[in-house]
Coordinates of C-alpha atoms in Angstrom, one line a residue:
M1 CA 59.2 -42.1 96.3
G2 CA 58.1 -42.3 92.5
K3 CA 59.9 -43.6 89.5
K4 CA 62.0 -41.1 87.7
Y5 CA 61.4 -40.1 84.0
D6 CA 64.1 -38.1 82.0
N7 CA 63.2 -35.4 80.0
E8 CA 63.4 -37.0 76.5
F9 CA 60.6 -39.5 77.8
K10 CA 58.5 -36.8 79.2
S11 CA 58.5 -34.8 76.0
M12 CA 58.0 -37.9 73.8
I13 CA 54.9 -38.6 76.2
V14 CA 53.7 -34.8 75.7
D15 CA 54.1 -34.9 71.9
L16 CA 52.3 -38.2 71.5
S17 CA 49.4 -36.7 73.4
K18 CA 49.4 -33.5 71.4
S19 CA 49.5 -35.8 68.4
G20 CA 46.0 -36.8 69.3
I21 CA 46.7 -40.0 71.3
R22 CA 44.2 -39.8 74.4
T23 CA 45.8 -39.6 77.8
K24 CA 44.1 -42.8 78.9
Q25 CA 45.7 -44.8 76.1
L26 CA 49.0 -43.4 76.7
S27 CA 48.4 -44.3 80.4
E28 CA 47.8 -47.8 79.8
E29 CA 50.7 -48.3 77.1
Y30 CA 53.4 -46.7 79.3
G31 CA 52.1 -47.4 82.9
L32 CA 51.6 -44.0 83.8
H33 CA 48.8 -42.6 85.9
T34 CA 46.8 -39.9 83.9
S35 CA 47.4 -37.2 86.5
V36 CA 51.2 -37.6 85.9
I37 CA 50.6 -37.2 82.2
N38 CA 48.4 -34.3 82.6
R39 CA 51.1 -32.7 85.0
W40 CA 53.7 -33.2 82.5
K41 CA 51.7 -31.6 79.6
Q42 CA 51.0 -28.3 81.8
E43 CA 54.8 -28.2 82.8
H44 CA 55.5 -28.5 79.1
D45 CA 53.4 -25.6 78.4
L46 CA 54.5 -23.5 81.3
K47 CA 58.2 -24.2 80.9
G48 CA 58.3 -24.1 76.9
G49 CA 59.2 -27.8 77.0
D50 CA 62.0 -27.7 79.5
F51 CA 61.1 -30.5 82.3
S52 CA 64.5 -29.3 84.4
K53 CA 63.9 -28.8 88.1
N54 CA 65.5 -25.5 88.1
K55 CA 62.8 -22.9 88.8
P56 CA 63.2 -19.3 88.1
K57 CA 64.3 -17.6 91.2
S58 CA 61.8 -15.2 92.7
E59 CA 63.0 -12.1 94.7
N60 CA 62.0 -12.3 98.2
I61 CA 60.4 -9.0 99.2
K62 CA 59.9 -8.4 103.0
N63 CA 57.7 -5.6 104.5
L64 CA 59.7 -3.7 107.1

């Protein structure tokens, strides 16, 4: 299982990336894989900065 990072750390990495620091540089400096950083940026945009594991509940519609 991978290492767990708190929401504050993830937000900091995303903010640094959005400030113009390249993903590769962040990867090297913080020991993160570039795909992890890219996923965090995507999650940040989709969830409005909320990295919590709670996902919105979707209604299950079953065809009878």
